[in-house]
Amino acid sequence: GLPHGRGRMTRLEDRQILERDIRQACSDGARLAPACAVSGIDARTLQRWKAGDGLSHGDHRVDAVRPVPSHALNEAERARIIAVANEPRFADTPPARIVPMLADEGTYLASEASFHRVLRAHGQMHRRGRAQPPRKSGPPRTHIATCPGQVWCWDVTFLPSQVQGRWFYLYLILDLYSRKIVGFEVHDTDNAEHAAHLARRTALTEGIYSMPRRPVLHGDNGATLKATTVLAMLHWLGIMPSYSRPRVSDDNAFVEALFRTAKYRPVFPQKGFTDLTAARQWASCFVHWYNHEHRHSGIRYVTPAQRHAGHDRALLAERHAIYQRARERNPRRWSGQTRNWTPITVVTLNPERDSFVPSLTSPTRLLGSIGGSASPSRPGDTDATACNVGDGRSGTTRSHAQRSEHG
C-alpha cells in the first residue's frame, strides 16, 4: 500500500495509477474529494501533481542535488580515517574505542559517528573480531497432539529435603494429549544418566516400537536434558527431541503447571523430605493420584488415565445426557444451554499457535451444550473451535487456576 504520514514520497507509478483511478471514478459520477480520500491522498495533493510535473517526473526529492556542507570531511581526512581504522592495532576495535584511544595519544581525527559514516561508505562497517551478529529467536515450533503417544513433555524439578542445601530431583514425562504422567523417577543427583534411563524405561513401558510414529519429546534448555548421553539415547529410541527457545519460560508450560500442582498439594511436606525413600514414596502416591483420581480442568474434568485409555468420550457423553435430563426436569433453572462436555480433540504445545488448529480438525458438539449443536460446525463458524479451549463457561466465571493449565 501507499506510505502514510505527512511528507511521504509516492512513486511515479503509484501517482499515475492513482490519477487514472480517480479520473475514472469522477467520470462515473463520484466527487473528487471522496474519491481521493478512498485512494489515501488529499485532493490538494492531486491538484499539486497536475499543476506541476508530478505525474511525469515524480518526486524530485530523490534526485535533488544537495550541496556538500562546508564543514564536511575532505577526501584526505576520510582517507586518514580509513588508514587508522585499518591499522593492525585497531583491526578488532570498534570506533567507540578507537576515538578515545586516539584522544589519549593527543590525536583527534573525527567523531565516532563520522568514523561510522566513513567506514560504512567504504563497506567496512562490520563486526570486528570473532563476534557474530545476534541471531533472532524464531517462533516456537508447534507440536499438535490428536491422540496419546504423539507428543511428550519432560522436565526436572527440585524437591526440598530437611537438610539445608540438599535437594532431590524429580524427573517426569507427561503425555501432552492425555496429561497422563507416563514416566517418572526421583534421584538425589541431577545427572544426564538418570534422564536417559527414564526416557528408555518410558519408551519400553508405553510400547513406542509398535507405534506407527514415534513421539516427540519436548523439554527446556537445561543441561541435563540436552546432554550428549540423552541425545544418543533418544536417537537410539527413534524419539525426536524438541527444546524451548532460549530465555522463554512458557514454551514448556504443561510440565511447569504440573509441578505447580504437585507442590501446592496439601500433602506436600512443608519442611522437606527426610530422605530419598520418602521422596520416592511421595512421588509414587502423587502420580497415582494425578493419573487416576485427579479431575483435570484442561480435559473436561476427566482423569488423565481415562483420557489416555480413550474412555473420556463415553464419560462426557453420559455427563451431557445427565445435564439434559436435569434441564428437562427444571427448564426454568437454565437460562441458556447446558455446560459444554464436548471432548477436546486437539492439544497444541504452544498456545500462541492455536490458530493452526481449526485447519486440522472440525470438532463436533453435543446437542444442547454451550457453543452450538451436535452437527459439524458450518464453514466460517469459529465458535466451535474456540469453545474447545475452556470448559464452556465464560472467562469471568472461571478461576485463574482453571483458565491456566494447573490441572
PDB file of N, CA and C in Angstrom, residues 15 65 92 149 160 164 166 179 181 199 218 228-229 243 256 260 283 292 298 303 317 337 345 373 379 381 405:
ATOM      1  N   ARG A  15       1.608   7.288  -8.495  1.00  0.00           N
ATOM      2  CA  ARG A  15       0.903   8.538  -8.799  1.00  0.00           C
ATOM      3  C   ARG A  15       0.052   8.392 -10.057  1.00  0.00           C
ATOM      4  N   VAL A  65      19.843  17.763  -5.951  1.00  0.00           N
ATOM      5  CA  VAL A  65      21.278  17.992  -5.794  1.00  0.00           C
ATOM      6  C   VAL A  65      21.491  18.739  -4.481  1.00  0.00           C
ATOM      7  N   ASP A  92      40.564  -5.210  15.357  1.00  0.00           N
ATOM      8  CA  ASP A  92      39.394  -5.780  16.022  1.00  0.00           C
ATOM      9  C   ASP A  92      38.764  -4.800  17.009  1.00  0.00           C
ATOM     10  N   GLY A 149       0.493 -40.512  22.924  1.00  0.00           N
ATOM     11  CA  GLY A 149       1.717 -41.049  22.362  1.00  0.00           C
ATOM     12  C   GLY A 149       2.318 -40.262  21.224  1.00  0.00           C
ATOM     13  N   PRO A 160      12.629 -30.364  47.971  1.00  0.00           N
ATOM     14  CA  PRO A 160      13.472 -29.981  49.120  1.00  0.00           C
ATOM     15  C   PRO A 160      13.626 -31.124  50.115  1.00  0.00           C
ATOM     16  N   GLN A 164      19.441 -28.453  54.931  1.00  0.00           N
ATOM     17  CA  GLN A 164      19.616 -27.239  54.151  1.00  0.00           C
ATOM     18  C   GLN A 164      20.728 -27.429  53.113  1.00  0.00           C
ATOM     19  N   ARG A 166      20.510 -29.410  50.492  1.00  0.00           N
ATOM     20  CA  ARG A 166      20.385 -30.694  49.823  1.00  0.00           C
ATOM     21  C   ARG A 166      19.039 -30.772  49.134  1.00  0.00           C
ATOM     22  N   ARG A 179      -2.483 -35.737  29.312  1.00  0.00           N
ATOM     23  CA  ARG A 179      -1.943 -35.185  30.560  1.00  0.00           C
ATOM     24  C   ARG A 179      -1.533 -36.286  31.541  1.00  0.00           C
ATOM     25  N   ILE A 181       0.915 -38.821  33.375  1.00  0.00           N
ATOM     26  CA  ILE A 181       2.335 -38.980  33.669  1.00  0.00           C
ATOM     27  C   ILE A 181       2.725 -40.397  33.252  1.00  0.00           C
ATOM     28  N   ALA A 199      13.956 -41.978  29.907  1.00  0.00           N
ATOM     29  CA  ALA A 199      13.443 -41.989  28.541  1.00  0.00           C
ATOM     30  C   ALA A 199      13.360 -43.417  28.007  1.00  0.00           C
ATOM     31  N   HIS A 218       9.508 -33.036  24.164  1.00  0.00           N
ATOM     32  CA  HIS A 218       9.812 -31.609  24.299  1.00  0.00           C
ATOM     33  C   HIS A 218      10.282 -31.308  25.715  1.00  0.00           C
ATOM     34  N   THR A 228      24.763 -35.018  25.775  1.00  0.00           N
ATOM     35  CA  THR A 228      25.037 -35.962  24.692  1.00  0.00           C
ATOM     36  C   THR A 228      24.507 -37.347  25.021  1.00  0.00           C
ATOM     37  N   THR A 229      24.574 -37.744  26.281  1.00  0.00           N
ATOM     38  CA  THR A 229      24.057 -39.053  26.676  1.00  0.00           C
ATOM     39  C   THR A 229      22.566 -39.166  26.394  1.00  0.00           C
ATOM     40  N   TYR A 243      13.093 -28.595  21.906  1.00  0.00           N
ATOM     41  CA  TYR A 243      13.529 -27.769  23.031  1.00  0.00           C
ATOM     42  C   TYR A 243      12.865 -26.393  22.972  1.00  0.00           C
ATOM     43  N   GLU A 256       5.475 -27.467  33.622  1.00  0.00           N
ATOM     44  CA  GLU A 256       5.639 -26.483  34.697  1.00  0.00           C
ATOM     45  C   GLU A 256       4.355 -26.352  35.505  1.00  0.00           C
ATOM     46  N   ARG A 260       3.622 -27.231  39.527  1.00  0.00           N
ATOM     47  CA  ARG A 260       2.926 -26.314  40.441  1.00  0.00           C
ATOM     48  C   ARG A 260       1.810 -27.056  41.172  1.00  0.00           C
ATOM     49  N   ALA A 283       6.337 -39.242  45.567  1.00  0.00           N
ATOM     50  CA  ALA A 283       6.184 -39.126  44.123  1.00  0.00           C
ATOM     51  C   ALA A 283       5.297 -40.231  43.573  1.00  0.00           C
ATOM     52  N   HIS A 292      -5.114 -41.174  38.201  1.00  0.00           N
ATOM     53  CA  HIS A 292      -6.318 -41.984  38.368  1.00  0.00           C
ATOM     54  C   HIS A 292      -7.413 -41.323  39.202  1.00  0.00           C
ATOM     55  N   GLY A 298      -8.191 -29.116  32.253  1.00  0.00           N
ATOM     56  CA  GLY A 298      -7.856 -28.910  30.849  1.00  0.00           C
ATOM     57  C   GLY A 298      -8.409 -29.960  29.915  1.00  0.00           C
ATOM     58  N   THR A 303     -10.117 -37.887  34.392  1.00  0.00           N
ATOM     59  CA  THR A 303      -8.774 -38.184  34.856  1.00  0.00           C
ATOM     60  C   THR A 303      -7.861 -38.418  33.655  1.00  0.00           C
ATOM     61  N   ALA A 317     -20.145 -37.960  27.270  1.00  0.00           N
ATOM     62  CA  ALA A 317     -21.481 -38.110  26.693  1.00  0.00           C
ATOM     63  C   ALA A 317     -22.514 -38.416  27.767  1.00  0.00           C
ATOM     64  N   GLN A 337     -27.942 -22.770  27.380  1.00  0.00           N
ATOM     65  CA  GLN A 337     -27.639 -24.162  27.119  1.00  0.00           C
ATOM     66  C   GLN A 337     -26.923 -24.786  28.324  1.00  0.00           C
ATOM     67  N   THR A 345     -10.395 -32.477  21.153  1.00  0.00           N
ATOM     68  CA  THR A 345      -9.778 -33.399  20.199  1.00  0.00           C
ATOM     69  C   THR A 345      -8.355 -33.036  19.832  1.00  0.00           C
ATOM     70  N   SER A 373     -24.694 -26.875  18.126  1.00  0.00           N
ATOM     71  CA  SER A 373     -25.427 -28.115  18.004  1.00  0.00           C
ATOM     72  C   SER A 373     -24.479 -29.275  17.831  1.00  0.00           C
ATOM     73  N   PRO A 379     -19.051 -23.883   7.639  1.00  0.00           N
ATOM     74  CA  PRO A 379     -17.868 -23.126   7.203  1.00  0.00           C
ATOM     75  C   PRO A 379     -17.915 -21.703   7.727  1.00  0.00           C
ATOM     76  N   ASP A 381     -17.711 -20.945  10.875  1.00  0.00           N
ATOM     77  CA  ASP A 381     -18.163 -20.924  12.263  1.00  0.00           C
ATOM     78  C   ASP A 381     -16.981 -21.198  13.164  1.00  0.00           C
ATOM     79  N   GLU A 405      -3.185 -23.950  33.007  1.00  0.00           N
ATOM     80  CA  GLU A 405      -3.022 -25.390  32.821  1.00  0.00           C
ATOM     81  C   GLU A 405      -2.578 -26.045  34.114  1.00  0.00           C
TER      82      GLU A 405
END
